[in-house]
Amino acid sequence: MVKAGGCQCGKVRYEVTGEPMNQMFCYCSDCQKRTGGDKWFGVWYSYDNFKFTGAETKTFTRKGSSGEDVHNHYCPDCGVTVCADITIGKFFTINGPSFDTGDHLAPKMAIFTASAPKWAVLPSNIPNFETFPSS
Ligand SMILES: [Zn+2]
Ligand SMILES: [Zn+2]
């Protein structure tokens, strides 16, 4: 079952197959700056289950909490970050709302809630972790 999505202007496109490894809200400060909101809704797909199908992205590389590189992929025209390559885990965390259809989307946990802004309303229906869960 192939699912597709992309950026706001439609130039950057991607496809995924199979089921997501996980899906979560991330309240870290980097995600707040990237989204302009209190969190990133990331849907995780392994390298093998993800491919770009549209225009070439631009990338911005930062160090994740692990100290390893995180490559943010964003559209050179509209600027939307469609995903980030989490090199330490060999997966992409995909911008949840960038999928064309959202039937498979259901956040399973909230992470880095200790970094959430004080105006955030944390979800009460899923587990909350102050940083990254160890397991
Ligand atoms: Zn775009
Ligand atoms: Zn984050």
Short mmCIF file of N, CA and C and ligand atoms in Angstrom, two decimals:
data_model
loop_
_atom_site.label_atom_id
_atom_site.label_comp_id
_atom_site.label_asym_id
_atom_site.label_seq_id
_atom_site.Cartn_x
_atom_site.Cartn_y
_atom_site.Cartn_z
N MET A 1 0.86 -1.19 0.00
CA MET A 1 0.00 0.00 0.00
C MET A 1 0.90 1.24 0.00
N VAL A 2 0.87 1.98 -1.10
CA VAL A 2 1.70 3.17 -1.22
C VAL A 2 0.92 4.38 -0.75
N LYS A 3 1.56 5.20 0.07
CA LYS A 3 0.98 6.48 0.46
C LYS A 3 1.92 7.57 0.01
N ALA A 4 1.35 8.72 -0.33
CA ALA A 4 2.16 9.80 -0.88
C ALA A 4 1.85 11.10 -0.16
N GLY A 5 2.76 12.02 -0.32
CA GLY A 5 2.56 13.34 0.26
C GLY A 5 3.56 14.30 -0.34
N GLY A 6 3.57 15.51 0.20
CA GLY A 6 4.50 16.49 -0.33
C GLY A 6 4.37 17.83 0.37
N CYS A 7 5.10 18.79 -0.19
CA CYS A 7 5.16 20.13 0.39
C CYS A 7 3.92 20.94 0.00
N GLN A 8 3.91 22.19 0.40
CA GLN A 8 2.73 23.02 0.16
C GLN A 8 2.55 23.38 -1.31
N CYS A 9 3.64 23.61 -2.04
CA CYS A 9 3.51 23.99 -3.45
C CYS A 9 3.44 22.78 -4.36
N GLY A 10 3.78 21.59 -3.85
CA GLY A 10 3.63 20.37 -4.63
C GLY A 10 4.86 19.94 -5.40
N LYS A 11 5.96 20.69 -5.31
CA LYS A 11 7.16 20.31 -6.08
C LYS A 11 7.89 19.14 -5.43
N VAL A 12 8.01 19.19 -4.10
CA VAL A 12 8.65 18.07 -3.39
C VAL A 12 7.58 17.04 -3.09
N ARG A 13 7.83 15.82 -3.52
CA ARG A 13 6.88 14.72 -3.31
C ARG A 13 7.62 13.50 -2.77
N TYR A 14 6.89 12.66 -2.08
CA TYR A 14 7.49 11.42 -1.57
C TYR A 14 6.44 10.33 -1.56
N GLU A 15 6.93 9.11 -1.45
CA GLU A 15 6.06 7.94 -1.30
C GLU A 15 6.60 7.05 -0.20
N VAL A 16 5.69 6.42 0.52
CA VAL A 16 6.08 5.44 1.53
C VAL A 16 5.30 4.16 1.28
N THR A 17 5.88 3.05 1.75
CA THR A 17 5.20 1.76 1.69
C THR A 17 5.22 1.16 3.09
N GLY A 18 4.33 0.23 3.33
CA GLY A 18 4.29 -0.46 4.61
C GLY A 18 3.75 0.43 5.71
N GLU A 19 3.97 -0.03 6.93
CA GLU A 19 3.45 0.67 8.10
C GLU A 19 4.53 1.56 8.71
N PRO A 20 4.13 2.67 9.34
CA PRO A 20 5.13 3.48 10.03
C PRO A 20 5.73 2.73 11.22
N MET A 21 7.01 2.99 11.49
CA MET A 21 7.67 2.40 12.65
C MET A 21 7.09 2.95 13.94
N ASN A 22 6.71 4.23 13.89
CA ASN A 22 6.17 4.91 15.05
C ASN A 22 5.62 6.24 14.55
N GLN A 23 4.88 6.91 15.40
CA GLN A 23 4.43 8.26 15.07
C GLN A 23 4.23 9.00 16.37
N MET A 24 4.73 10.23 16.41
CA MET A 24 4.77 10.93 17.70
C MET A 24 4.80 12.44 17.55
N PHE A 25 4.37 13.09 18.62
CA PHE A 25 4.55 14.52 18.75
C PHE A 25 5.90 14.76 19.39
N CYS A 26 6.70 15.65 18.82
CA CYS A 26 7.97 16.02 19.42
C CYS A 26 7.92 17.49 19.81
N TYR A 27 8.13 17.74 21.09
CA TYR A 27 8.05 19.10 21.64
C TYR A 27 9.43 19.72 21.85
N CYS A 28 10.47 19.20 21.21
CA CYS A 28 11.81 19.78 21.41
C CYS A 28 11.87 21.18 20.80
N SER A 29 12.84 21.97 21.26
CA SER A 29 12.89 23.37 20.82
C SER A 29 13.20 23.48 19.33
N ASP A 30 13.99 22.55 18.78
CA ASP A 30 14.27 22.58 17.34
C ASP A 30 12.98 22.38 16.54
N CYS A 31 12.14 21.47 16.99
CA CYS A 31 10.88 21.22 16.27
C CYS A 31 9.95 22.42 16.37
N GLN A 32 9.97 23.09 17.51
CA GLN A 32 9.12 24.30 17.64
C GLN A 32 9.52 25.35 16.63
N LYS A 33 10.84 25.57 16.49
CA LYS A 33 11.30 26.59 15.54
C LYS A 33 10.95 26.19 14.12
N ARG A 34 11.08 24.90 13.83
CA ARG A 34 10.86 24.43 12.47
C ARG A 34 9.39 24.55 12.08
N THR A 35 8.50 24.27 13.01
CA THR A 35 7.08 24.24 12.66
C THR A 35 6.38 25.56 12.90
N GLY A 36 6.91 26.36 13.81
CA GLY A 36 6.18 27.56 14.21
C GLY A 36 5.06 27.25 15.18
N GLY A 37 5.04 26.03 15.69
CA GLY A 37 4.03 25.65 16.66
C GLY A 37 4.68 25.03 17.88
N ASP A 38 3.90 24.34 18.68
CA ASP A 38 4.46 23.77 19.90
C ASP A 38 5.13 22.42 19.67
N LYS A 39 4.92 21.81 18.50
CA LYS A 39 5.43 20.45 18.28
C LYS A 39 5.49 20.10 16.80
N TRP A 40 6.25 19.04 16.53
CA TRP A 40 6.31 18.40 15.22
C TRP A 40 5.54 17.10 15.33
N PHE A 41 4.69 16.81 14.35
CA PHE A 41 4.04 15.50 14.30
C PHE A 41 4.83 14.66 13.31
N GLY A 42 5.65 13.77 13.83
CA GLY A 42 6.53 12.97 13.00
C GLY A 42 6.02 11.55 12.83
N VAL A 43 5.99 11.11 11.58
CA VAL A 43 5.58 9.74 11.25
C VAL A 43 6.82 9.04 10.70
N TRP A 44 7.25 8.01 11.39
CA TRP A 44 8.56 7.42 11.11
C TRP A 44 8.47 6.27 10.12
N TYR A 45 9.24 6.38 9.04
CA TYR A 45 9.38 5.30 8.07
C TYR A 45 10.87 5.00 7.86
N SER A 46 11.19 3.71 7.82
CA SER A 46 12.59 3.31 7.61
C SER A 46 13.05 3.74 6.21
N TYR A 47 14.37 3.83 6.06
CA TYR A 47 14.94 4.21 4.75
C TYR A 47 14.35 3.35 3.63
N ASP A 48 14.20 2.05 3.89
CA ASP A 48 13.74 1.13 2.84
C ASP A 48 12.31 1.43 2.39
N ASN A 49 11.52 2.08 3.24
CA ASN A 49 10.11 2.29 2.94
C ASN A 49 9.78 3.72 2.53
N PHE A 50 10.81 4.51 2.24
CA PHE A 50 10.60 5.92 1.91
C PHE A 50 11.38 6.27 0.66
N LYS A 51 10.77 7.06 -0.25
CA LYS A 51 11.55 7.62 -1.36
C LYS A 51 10.97 8.95 -1.79
N PHE A 52 11.88 9.83 -2.23
CA PHE A 52 11.45 11.09 -2.83
C PHE A 52 11.06 10.83 -4.28
N THR A 53 10.01 11.53 -4.74
CA THR A 53 9.56 11.32 -6.12
C THR A 53 9.44 12.62 -6.89
N GLY A 54 9.68 13.76 -6.24
CA GLY A 54 9.50 15.04 -6.92
C GLY A 54 10.80 15.80 -7.03
N ALA A 55 10.70 17.12 -6.93
CA ALA A 55 11.88 17.99 -7.08
C ALA A 55 12.87 17.73 -5.95
N GLU A 56 14.12 18.08 -6.22
CA GLU A 56 15.16 17.89 -5.21
C GLU A 56 14.93 18.84 -4.05
N THR A 57 15.14 18.33 -2.85
CA THR A 57 14.97 19.15 -1.66
C THR A 57 16.24 19.94 -1.39
N LYS A 58 16.12 20.94 -0.54
CA LYS A 58 17.28 21.51 0.12
C LYS A 58 17.37 20.86 1.50
N THR A 59 18.57 20.88 2.06
CA THR A 59 18.72 20.26 3.37
C THR A 59 19.39 21.21 4.34
N PHE A 60 19.01 21.04 5.58
CA PHE A 60 19.67 21.74 6.69
C PHE A 60 20.04 20.67 7.69
N THR A 61 21.31 20.64 8.07
CA THR A 61 21.79 19.59 8.98
C THR A 61 22.07 20.16 10.36
N ARG A 62 21.54 19.48 11.35
CA ARG A 62 21.81 19.86 12.73
C ARG A 62 22.15 18.58 13.50
N LYS A 63 22.63 18.76 14.73
CA LYS A 63 22.89 17.62 15.58
C LYS A 63 21.63 17.31 16.38
N GLY A 64 21.22 16.04 16.37
CA GLY A 64 20.09 15.64 17.19
C GLY A 64 20.51 15.48 18.65
N SER A 65 19.57 15.11 19.49
CA SER A 65 19.88 14.94 20.91
C SER A 65 20.91 13.83 21.13
N SER A 66 21.01 12.91 20.17
CA SER A 66 21.99 11.82 20.25
C SER A 66 23.40 12.29 19.93
N GLY A 67 23.52 13.50 19.33
CA GLY A 67 24.82 13.98 18.86
C GLY A 67 25.07 13.62 17.40
N GLU A 68 24.19 12.80 16.81
CA GLU A 68 24.34 12.42 15.40
C GLU A 68 23.56 13.38 14.52
N ASP A 69 23.91 13.37 13.22
CA ASP A 69 23.30 14.32 12.29
C ASP A 69 21.81 14.05 12.06
N VAL A 70 21.07 15.13 11.98
CA VAL A 70 19.69 15.12 11.52
C VAL A 70 19.64 16.04 10.31
N HIS A 71 19.23 15.49 9.15
CA HIS A 71 19.15 16.29 7.93
C HIS A 71 17.68 16.66 7.69
N ASN A 72 17.35 17.93 7.84
CA ASN A 72 16.00 18.38 7.51
C ASN A 72 15.90 18.58 6.00
N HIS A 73 14.87 18.00 5.40
CA HIS A 73 14.65 18.18 3.95
C HIS A 73 13.48 19.13 3.75
N TYR A 74 13.73 20.23 3.04
CA TYR A 74 12.66 21.21 2.84
C TYR A 74 12.61 21.64 1.38
N CYS A 75 11.45 22.16 1.00
CA CYS A 75 11.23 22.58 -0.39
C CYS A 75 11.95 23.90 -0.66
N PRO A 76 12.74 23.98 -1.75
CA PRO A 76 13.45 25.23 -2.05
C PRO A 76 12.50 26.37 -2.43
N ASP A 77 11.28 26.05 -2.80
CA ASP A 77 10.35 27.11 -3.20
C ASP A 77 9.41 27.54 -2.08
N CYS A 78 8.67 26.60 -1.49
CA CYS A 78 7.69 27.00 -0.47
C CYS A 78 8.23 26.88 0.95
N GLY A 79 9.35 26.19 1.12
CA GLY A 79 10.01 26.17 2.41
C GLY A 79 9.50 25.14 3.41
N VAL A 80 8.49 24.38 3.02
CA VAL A 80 7.95 23.40 3.97
C VAL A 80 8.95 22.26 4.19
N THR A 81 9.19 21.94 5.45
CA THR A 81 10.01 20.78 5.78
C THR A 81 9.14 19.54 5.69
N VAL A 82 9.45 18.69 4.72
CA VAL A 82 8.61 17.50 4.53
C VAL A 82 9.06 16.34 5.40
N CYS A 83 10.33 16.29 5.75
CA CYS A 83 10.81 15.20 6.59
C CYS A 83 12.19 15.54 7.11
N ALA A 84 12.62 14.74 8.06
CA ALA A 84 13.99 14.83 8.55
C ALA A 84 14.58 13.43 8.58
N ASP A 85 15.83 13.33 8.14
CA ASP A 85 16.55 12.07 8.10
C ASP A 85 17.27 11.89 9.44
N ILE A 86 16.80 10.93 10.23
CA ILE A 86 17.40 10.66 11.53
C ILE A 86 18.47 9.60 11.30
N THR A 87 19.71 10.06 11.10
CA THR A 87 20.76 9.13 10.65
C THR A 87 21.06 8.06 11.68
N ILE A 88 20.95 8.38 12.96
CA ILE A 88 21.29 7.37 13.98
C ILE A 88 20.30 6.20 13.95
N GLY A 89 19.06 6.46 13.51
CA GLY A 89 18.06 5.39 13.50
C GLY A 89 17.74 4.86 12.12
N LYS A 90 18.39 5.45 11.08
CA LYS A 90 18.14 5.05 9.69
C LYS A 90 16.65 5.10 9.33
N PHE A 91 16.03 6.23 9.69
CA PHE A 91 14.64 6.41 9.29
C PHE A 91 14.38 7.89 9.03
N PHE A 92 13.26 8.14 8.36
CA PHE A 92 12.79 9.50 8.14
C PHE A 92 11.62 9.77 9.06
N THR A 93 11.62 10.93 9.71
CA THR A 93 10.43 11.37 10.43
C THR A 93 9.70 12.34 9.51
N ILE A 94 8.55 11.92 9.05
CA ILE A 94 7.82 12.67 8.03
C ILE A 94 6.80 13.60 8.68
N ASN A 95 6.72 14.79 8.14
CA ASN A 95 5.74 15.80 8.54
C ASN A 95 4.33 15.20 8.36
N GLY A 96 3.67 14.86 9.47
CA GLY A 96 2.39 14.15 9.40
C GLY A 96 1.36 14.82 8.49
N PRO A 97 1.11 16.13 8.68
CA PRO A 97 0.11 16.79 7.84
C PRO A 97 0.50 16.91 6.37
N SER A 98 1.73 16.53 6.00
CA SER A 98 2.12 16.62 4.58
C SER A 98 1.61 15.44 3.77
N PHE A 99 1.09 14.40 4.43
CA PHE A 99 0.51 13.29 3.67
C PHE A 99 -0.76 13.74 2.95
N ASP A 100 -0.98 13.20 1.75
CA ASP A 100 -2.18 13.56 0.98
C ASP A 100 -3.45 13.12 1.70
N THR A 101 -3.39 11.97 2.35
CA THR A 101 -4.53 11.48 3.13
C THR A 101 -4.02 11.05 4.49
N GLY A 102 -4.86 11.18 5.50
CA GLY A 102 -4.38 10.99 6.87
C GLY A 102 -4.98 9.82 7.61
N ASP A 103 -5.55 8.87 6.87
CA ASP A 103 -6.24 7.76 7.55
C ASP A 103 -5.32 6.95 8.45
N HIS A 104 -4.04 6.88 8.12
CA HIS A 104 -3.10 6.06 8.88
C HIS A 104 -2.45 6.84 10.03
N LEU A 105 -2.84 8.09 10.21
CA LEU A 105 -2.16 8.93 11.20
C LEU A 105 -2.84 8.85 12.56
N ALA A 106 -2.05 8.51 13.59
CA ALA A 106 -2.54 8.44 14.96
C ALA A 106 -1.33 8.51 15.88
N PRO A 107 -1.02 9.67 16.43
CA PRO A 107 0.16 9.79 17.28
C PRO A 107 0.11 8.82 18.46
N LYS A 108 1.26 8.17 18.73
CA LYS A 108 1.32 7.13 19.76
C LYS A 108 1.93 7.64 21.07
N MET A 109 2.69 8.73 21.00
CA MET A 109 3.35 9.24 22.21
C MET A 109 3.77 10.69 21.98
N ALA A 110 4.08 11.36 23.09
CA ALA A 110 4.63 12.71 23.04
C ALA A 110 6.01 12.67 23.67
N ILE A 111 7.01 13.23 22.98
CA ILE A 111 8.38 13.18 23.50
C ILE A 111 8.94 14.60 23.67
N PHE A 112 9.97 14.70 24.50
CA PHE A 112 10.60 15.98 24.83
C PHE A 112 9.59 16.99 25.40
N THR A 113 8.65 16.47 26.19
CA THR A 113 7.63 17.37 26.74
C THR A 113 8.23 18.35 27.76
N ALA A 114 9.41 18.02 28.32
CA ALA A 114 10.05 18.96 29.25
C ALA A 114 10.44 20.25 28.54
N SER A 115 10.58 20.21 27.21
CA SER A 115 10.95 21.40 26.43
C SER A 115 9.75 22.13 25.87
N ALA A 116 8.55 21.64 26.13
CA ALA A 116 7.35 22.25 25.56
C ALA A 116 7.16 23.66 26.11
N PRO A 117 6.66 24.58 25.29
CA PRO A 117 6.36 25.92 25.81
C PRO A 117 5.24 25.85 26.85
N LYS A 118 5.21 26.82 27.73
CA LYS A 118 4.25 26.71 28.84
C LYS A 118 2.81 26.84 28.37
N TRP A 119 2.62 27.36 27.15
CA TRP A 119 1.26 27.49 26.63
C TRP A 119 0.79 26.23 25.89
N ALA A 120 1.66 25.25 25.78
CA ALA A 120 1.28 24.01 25.08
C ALA A 120 0.24 23.25 25.90
N VAL A 121 -0.68 22.61 25.23
CA VAL A 121 -1.63 21.71 25.89
C VAL A 121 -1.20 20.29 25.55
N LEU A 122 -0.57 19.62 26.49
CA LEU A 122 -0.02 18.30 26.21
C LEU A 122 -1.16 17.27 26.11
N PRO A 123 -1.01 16.29 25.20
CA PRO A 123 -2.08 15.30 25.03
C PRO A 123 -2.17 14.38 26.24
N SER A 124 -3.38 14.12 26.68
CA SER A 124 -3.58 13.26 27.85
C SER A 124 -3.94 11.83 27.46
N ASN A 125 -4.15 11.58 26.18
CA ASN A 125 -4.61 10.25 25.74
C ASN A 125 -3.47 9.36 25.26
N ILE A 126 -2.23 9.85 25.30
CA ILE A 126 -1.07 9.06 24.87
C ILE A 126 0.04 9.28 25.89
N PRO A 127 1.01 8.33 26.00
CA PRO A 127 2.11 8.50 26.95
C PRO A 127 2.94 9.75 26.65
N ASN A 128 3.33 10.44 27.70
CA ASN A 128 4.20 11.63 27.60
C ASN A 128 5.58 11.27 28.16
N PHE A 129 6.63 11.66 27.46
CA PHE A 129 8.00 11.44 27.93
C PHE A 129 8.72 12.77 27.97
N GLU A 130 9.40 13.05 29.09
CA GLU A 130 10.06 14.35 29.23
C GLU A 130 11.19 14.54 28.23
N THR A 131 11.89 13.44 27.88
CA THR A 131 12.94 13.52 26.86
C THR A 131 12.66 12.42 25.84
N PHE A 132 13.70 11.71 25.43
CA PHE A 132 13.50 10.62 24.49
C PHE A 132 13.37 9.32 25.28
N PRO A 133 12.30 8.54 25.07
CA PRO A 133 12.14 7.29 25.85
C PRO A 133 13.32 6.36 25.60
N SER A 134 13.78 5.72 26.64
CA SER A 134 15.01 4.93 26.51
C SER A 134 14.81 3.64 25.72
N SER A 135 13.62 3.11 25.69
CA SER A 135 13.44 1.84 24.98
C SER A 135 13.16 2.06 23.50
ZN ZN B 1 7.13 23.34 -2.07
ZN ZN B 2 11.85 17.53 18.01
#
